Amino acid sequence: VAVEFAGQRKETTTGATGRWSVTLDPLAASREPRTLVVRGNNTVEVKDVLIGEVWLLSGQSNMAFLMEAMARPAEREPEWPARARRDIAAAADPLLREFRVDNRGALRPRDDVPTRAGWMTWTPQQAGAWAAMAVYFGQRLRTSLEVPVGIVMCAWGGSSCAAWISAETLRGPELNSLWPEEISGATMNLANAHLYNGMLRPVAPYAIAGFAWYQGETEAVPAFNPYLHRFLLKAMIQDW
């Protein structure tokens, strides 16, 4: 298999399962849309590829909250819908993009990334499907860095911190005595390591500048023993 991009050509041989990967040499940020070409038994072209700053955003519902939901009438914050509608109508930045990872839990680490939307561009046609945090955080980065910015949104409303931590870390010496292997009757977004396996681990090979976490305080309630949250959040950061 040969990969061609930005003047580079890298080759590799597929493994027994058909999986493969190549690593490109470091590239400078570029506003120029380019085409990445993969040649094997057939040829695949991935067009409109940019080089820039990429961040992973994760957490609960406030992180995943969509612009189209923000634009609906609200009693508590009446100014928000008007601002959201203005921002959606004025969306016009081809160098700001969001990739949404679909909600999926898994018992074991997965390799494939679940997504229906793929990469979205900040335009009026796609702006409503953007997460509000991706928009406003991404715009701040665009202004300060002046390079293309991509946001990978990997969040699930009401999810627990333990669901985003690998099973290996949960079973490690620091957490094993504090956190049970399973929680009776737990839904997928609360089950230990399930979101790490199904949503986070599949995007882990992707190069990012950093990640942001919004809330994830499900454990910080009496039913889950709030004392444990101080250990879980620290372990999650180290795990990632």
PDB file of N, CA and C in Angstrom, residues 168-203:
ATOM      1  N   GLU A 168      -7.595  -1.616  31.971  1.00  0.00           N
ATOM      2  CA  GLU A 168      -6.292  -1.832  32.593  1.00  0.00           C
ATOM      3  C   GLU A 168      -6.047  -0.840  33.728  1.00  0.00           C
ATOM      4  N   THR A 169      -6.413   0.433  33.496  1.00  0.00           N
ATOM      5  CA  THR A 169      -6.216   1.450  34.535  1.00  0.00           C
ATOM      6  C   THR A 169      -7.177   1.233  35.703  1.00  0.00           C
ATOM      7  N   LEU A 170      -8.433   0.872  35.404  1.00  0.00           N
ATOM      8  CA  LEU A 170      -9.400   0.631  36.470  1.00  0.00           C
ATOM      9  C   LEU A 170      -8.980  -0.543  37.354  1.00  0.00           C
ATOM     10  N   ARG A 171      -8.258  -1.502  36.758  1.00  0.00           N
ATOM     11  CA  ARG A 171      -7.810  -2.668  37.519  1.00  0.00           C
ATOM     12  C   ARG A 171      -6.438  -2.460  38.144  1.00  0.00           C
ATOM     13  N   GLY A 172      -5.849  -1.279  37.906  1.00  0.00           N
ATOM     14  CA  GLY A 172      -4.524  -0.992  38.443  1.00  0.00           C
ATOM     15  C   GLY A 172      -4.535  -0.828  39.945  1.00  0.00           C
ATOM     16  N   PRO A 173      -3.363  -0.748  40.561  1.00  0.00           N
ATOM     17  CA  PRO A 173      -3.267  -0.715  42.029  1.00  0.00           C
ATOM     18  C   PRO A 173      -3.919   0.501  42.669  1.00  0.00           C
ATOM     19  N   GLU A 174      -4.001   1.639  41.950  1.00  0.00           N
ATOM     20  CA  GLU A 174      -4.554   2.841  42.570  1.00  0.00           C
ATOM     21  C   GLU A 174      -6.076   2.820  42.643  1.00  0.00           C
ATOM     22  N   LEU A 175      -6.745   2.110  41.706  1.00  0.00           N
ATOM     23  CA  LEU A 175      -8.207   2.146  41.643  1.00  0.00           C
ATOM     24  C   LEU A 175      -8.865   0.805  41.958  1.00  0.00           C
ATOM     25  N   ASN A 176      -8.126  -0.272  41.859  1.00  0.00           N
ATOM     26  CA  ASN A 176      -8.744  -1.590  41.956  1.00  0.00           C
ATOM     27  C   ASN A 176      -9.506  -1.798  43.258  1.00  0.00           C
ATOM     28  N   SER A 177      -8.965  -1.287  44.359  1.00  0.00           N
ATOM     29  CA  SER A 177      -9.619  -1.482  45.652  1.00  0.00           C
ATOM     30  C   SER A 177     -10.749  -0.484  45.896  1.00  0.00           C
ATOM     31  N   LEU A 178     -10.835   0.561  45.050  1.00  0.00           N
ATOM     32  CA  LEU A 178     -11.840   1.604  45.250  1.00  0.00           C
ATOM     33  C   LEU A 178     -13.049   1.441  44.340  1.00  0.00           C
ATOM     34  N   TRP A 179     -12.850   0.819  43.172  1.00  0.00           N
ATOM     35  CA  TRP A 179     -13.880   0.824  42.140  1.00  0.00           C
ATOM     36  C   TRP A 179     -14.254  -0.600  41.763  1.00  0.00           C
ATOM     37  N   PRO A 180     -15.550  -0.959  41.777  1.00  0.00           N
ATOM     38  CA  PRO A 180     -15.951  -2.334  41.448  1.00  0.00           C
ATOM     39  C   PRO A 180     -15.771  -2.651  39.965  1.00  0.00           C
ATOM     40  N   GLU A 181     -15.624  -3.932  39.649  1.00  0.00           N
ATOM     41  CA  GLU A 181     -15.490  -4.353  38.257  1.00  0.00           C
ATOM     42  C   GLU A 181     -16.731  -4.002  37.446  1.00  0.00           C
ATOM     43  N   GLU A 182     -17.889  -4.211  37.999  1.00  0.00           N
ATOM     44  CA  GLU A 182     -19.135  -3.915  37.297  1.00  0.00           C
ATOM     45  C   GLU A 182     -20.120  -3.266  38.264  1.00  0.00           C
ATOM     46  N   ILE A 183     -21.037  -2.480  37.692  1.00  0.00           N
ATOM     47  CA  ILE A 183     -22.094  -1.846  38.482  1.00  0.00           C
ATOM     48  C   ILE A 183     -23.410  -2.493  38.085  1.00  0.00           C
ATOM     49  N   SER A 184     -24.117  -3.037  39.020  1.00  0.00           N
ATOM     50  CA  SER A 184     -25.353  -3.747  38.719  1.00  0.00           C
ATOM     51  C   SER A 184     -26.358  -2.832  38.021  1.00  0.00           C
ATOM     52  N   GLY A 185     -26.849  -3.270  36.861  1.00  0.00           N
ATOM     53  CA  GLY A 185     -27.866  -2.525  36.131  1.00  0.00           C
ATOM     54  C   GLY A 185     -27.361  -1.291  35.429  1.00  0.00           C
ATOM     55  N   ALA A 186     -26.043  -1.114  35.289  1.00  0.00           N
ATOM     56  CA  ALA A 186     -25.487   0.092  34.672  1.00  0.00           C
ATOM     57  C   ALA A 186     -25.804   0.140  33.189  1.00  0.00           C
ATOM     58  N   THR A 187     -26.198   1.317  32.717  1.00  0.00           N
ATOM     59  CA  THR A 187     -26.407   1.503  31.278  1.00  0.00           C
ATOM     60  C   THR A 187     -25.056   1.670  30.596  1.00  0.00           C
ATOM     61  N   MET A 188     -25.059   1.638  29.244  1.00  0.00           N
ATOM     62  CA  MET A 188     -23.805   1.617  28.491  1.00  0.00           C
ATOM     63  C   MET A 188     -22.932   2.836  28.765  1.00  0.00           C
ATOM     64  N   ASN A 189     -23.562   4.019  28.990  1.00  0.00           N
ATOM     65  CA  ASN A 189     -22.745   5.216  29.205  1.00  0.00           C
ATOM     66  C   ASN A 189     -22.244   5.340  30.641  1.00  0.00           C
ATOM     67  N   LEU A 190     -22.530   4.328  31.480  1.00  0.00           N
ATOM     68  CA  LEU A 190     -22.030   4.308  32.850  1.00  0.00           C
ATOM     69  C   LEU A 190     -21.095   3.130  33.101  1.00  0.00           C
ATOM     70  N   ALA A 191     -21.154   2.113  32.238  1.00  0.00           N
ATOM     71  CA  ALA A 191     -20.408   0.881  32.476  1.00  0.00           C
ATOM     72  C   ALA A 191     -18.897   1.111  32.337  1.00  0.00           C
ATOM     73  N   ASN A 192     -18.155   0.480  33.247  1.00  0.00           N
ATOM     74  CA  ASN A 192     -16.703   0.641  33.287  1.00  0.00           C
ATOM     75  C   ASN A 192     -16.048   0.375  31.932  1.00  0.00           C
ATOM     76  N   ALA A 193     -15.243   1.330  31.453  1.00  0.00           N
ATOM     77  CA  ALA A 193     -14.402   1.207  30.251  1.00  0.00           C
ATOM     78  C   ALA A 193     -15.171   1.096  28.939  1.00  0.00           C
ATOM     79  N   HIS A 194     -16.493   1.073  28.963  1.00  0.00           N
ATOM     80  CA  HIS A 194     -17.257   0.812  27.735  1.00  0.00           C
ATOM     81  C   HIS A 194     -17.122   1.930  26.702  1.00  0.00           C
ATOM     82  N   LEU A 195     -17.085   3.178  27.143  1.00  0.00           N
ATOM     83  CA  LEU A 195     -16.957   4.280  26.185  1.00  0.00           C
ATOM     84  C   LEU A 195     -15.500   4.461  25.764  1.00  0.00           C
ATOM     85  N   TYR A 196     -14.576   4.122  26.649  1.00  0.00           N
ATOM     86  CA  TYR A 196     -13.165   4.090  26.249  1.00  0.00           C
ATOM     87  C   TYR A 196     -12.996   3.097  25.101  1.00  0.00           C
ATOM     88  N   ASN A 197     -13.588   1.914  25.244  1.00  0.00           N
ATOM     89  CA  ASN A 197     -13.449   0.863  24.229  1.00  0.00           C
ATOM     90  C   ASN A 197     -14.126   1.221  22.913  1.00  0.00           C
ATOM     91  N   GLY A 198     -15.343   1.769  22.999  1.00  0.00           N
ATOM     92  CA  GLY A 198     -16.145   1.957  21.797  1.00  0.00           C
ATOM     93  C   GLY A 198     -15.957   3.277  21.094  1.00  0.00           C
ATOM     94  N   MET A 199     -15.554   4.340  21.821  1.00  0.00           N
ATOM     95  CA  MET A 199     -15.491   5.677  21.234  1.00  0.00           C
ATOM     96  C   MET A 199     -14.110   6.315  21.289  1.00  0.00           C
ATOM     97  N   LEU A 200     -13.435   6.207  22.434  1.00  0.00           N
ATOM     98  CA  LEU A 200     -12.163   6.907  22.605  1.00  0.00           C
ATOM     99  C   LEU A 200     -10.989   6.149  21.996  1.00  0.00           C
ATOM    100  N   ARG A 201     -10.859   4.870  22.324  1.00  0.00           N
ATOM    101  CA  ARG A 201      -9.719   4.088  21.839  1.00  0.00           C
ATOM    102  C   ARG A 201      -9.632   4.063  20.308  1.00  0.00           C
ATOM    103  N   PRO A 202     -10.746   3.993  19.583  1.00  0.00           N
ATOM    104  CA  PRO A 202     -10.645   3.968  18.115  1.00  0.00           C
ATOM    105  C   PRO A 202     -10.007   5.215  17.507  1.00  0.00           C
ATOM    106  N   VAL A 203     -10.105   6.387  18.160  1.00  0.00           N
ATOM    107  CA  VAL A 203      -9.495   7.595  17.603  1.00  0.00           C
ATOM    108  C   VAL A 203      -8.112   7.858  18.196  1.00  0.00           C
TER     109      VAL A 203
END
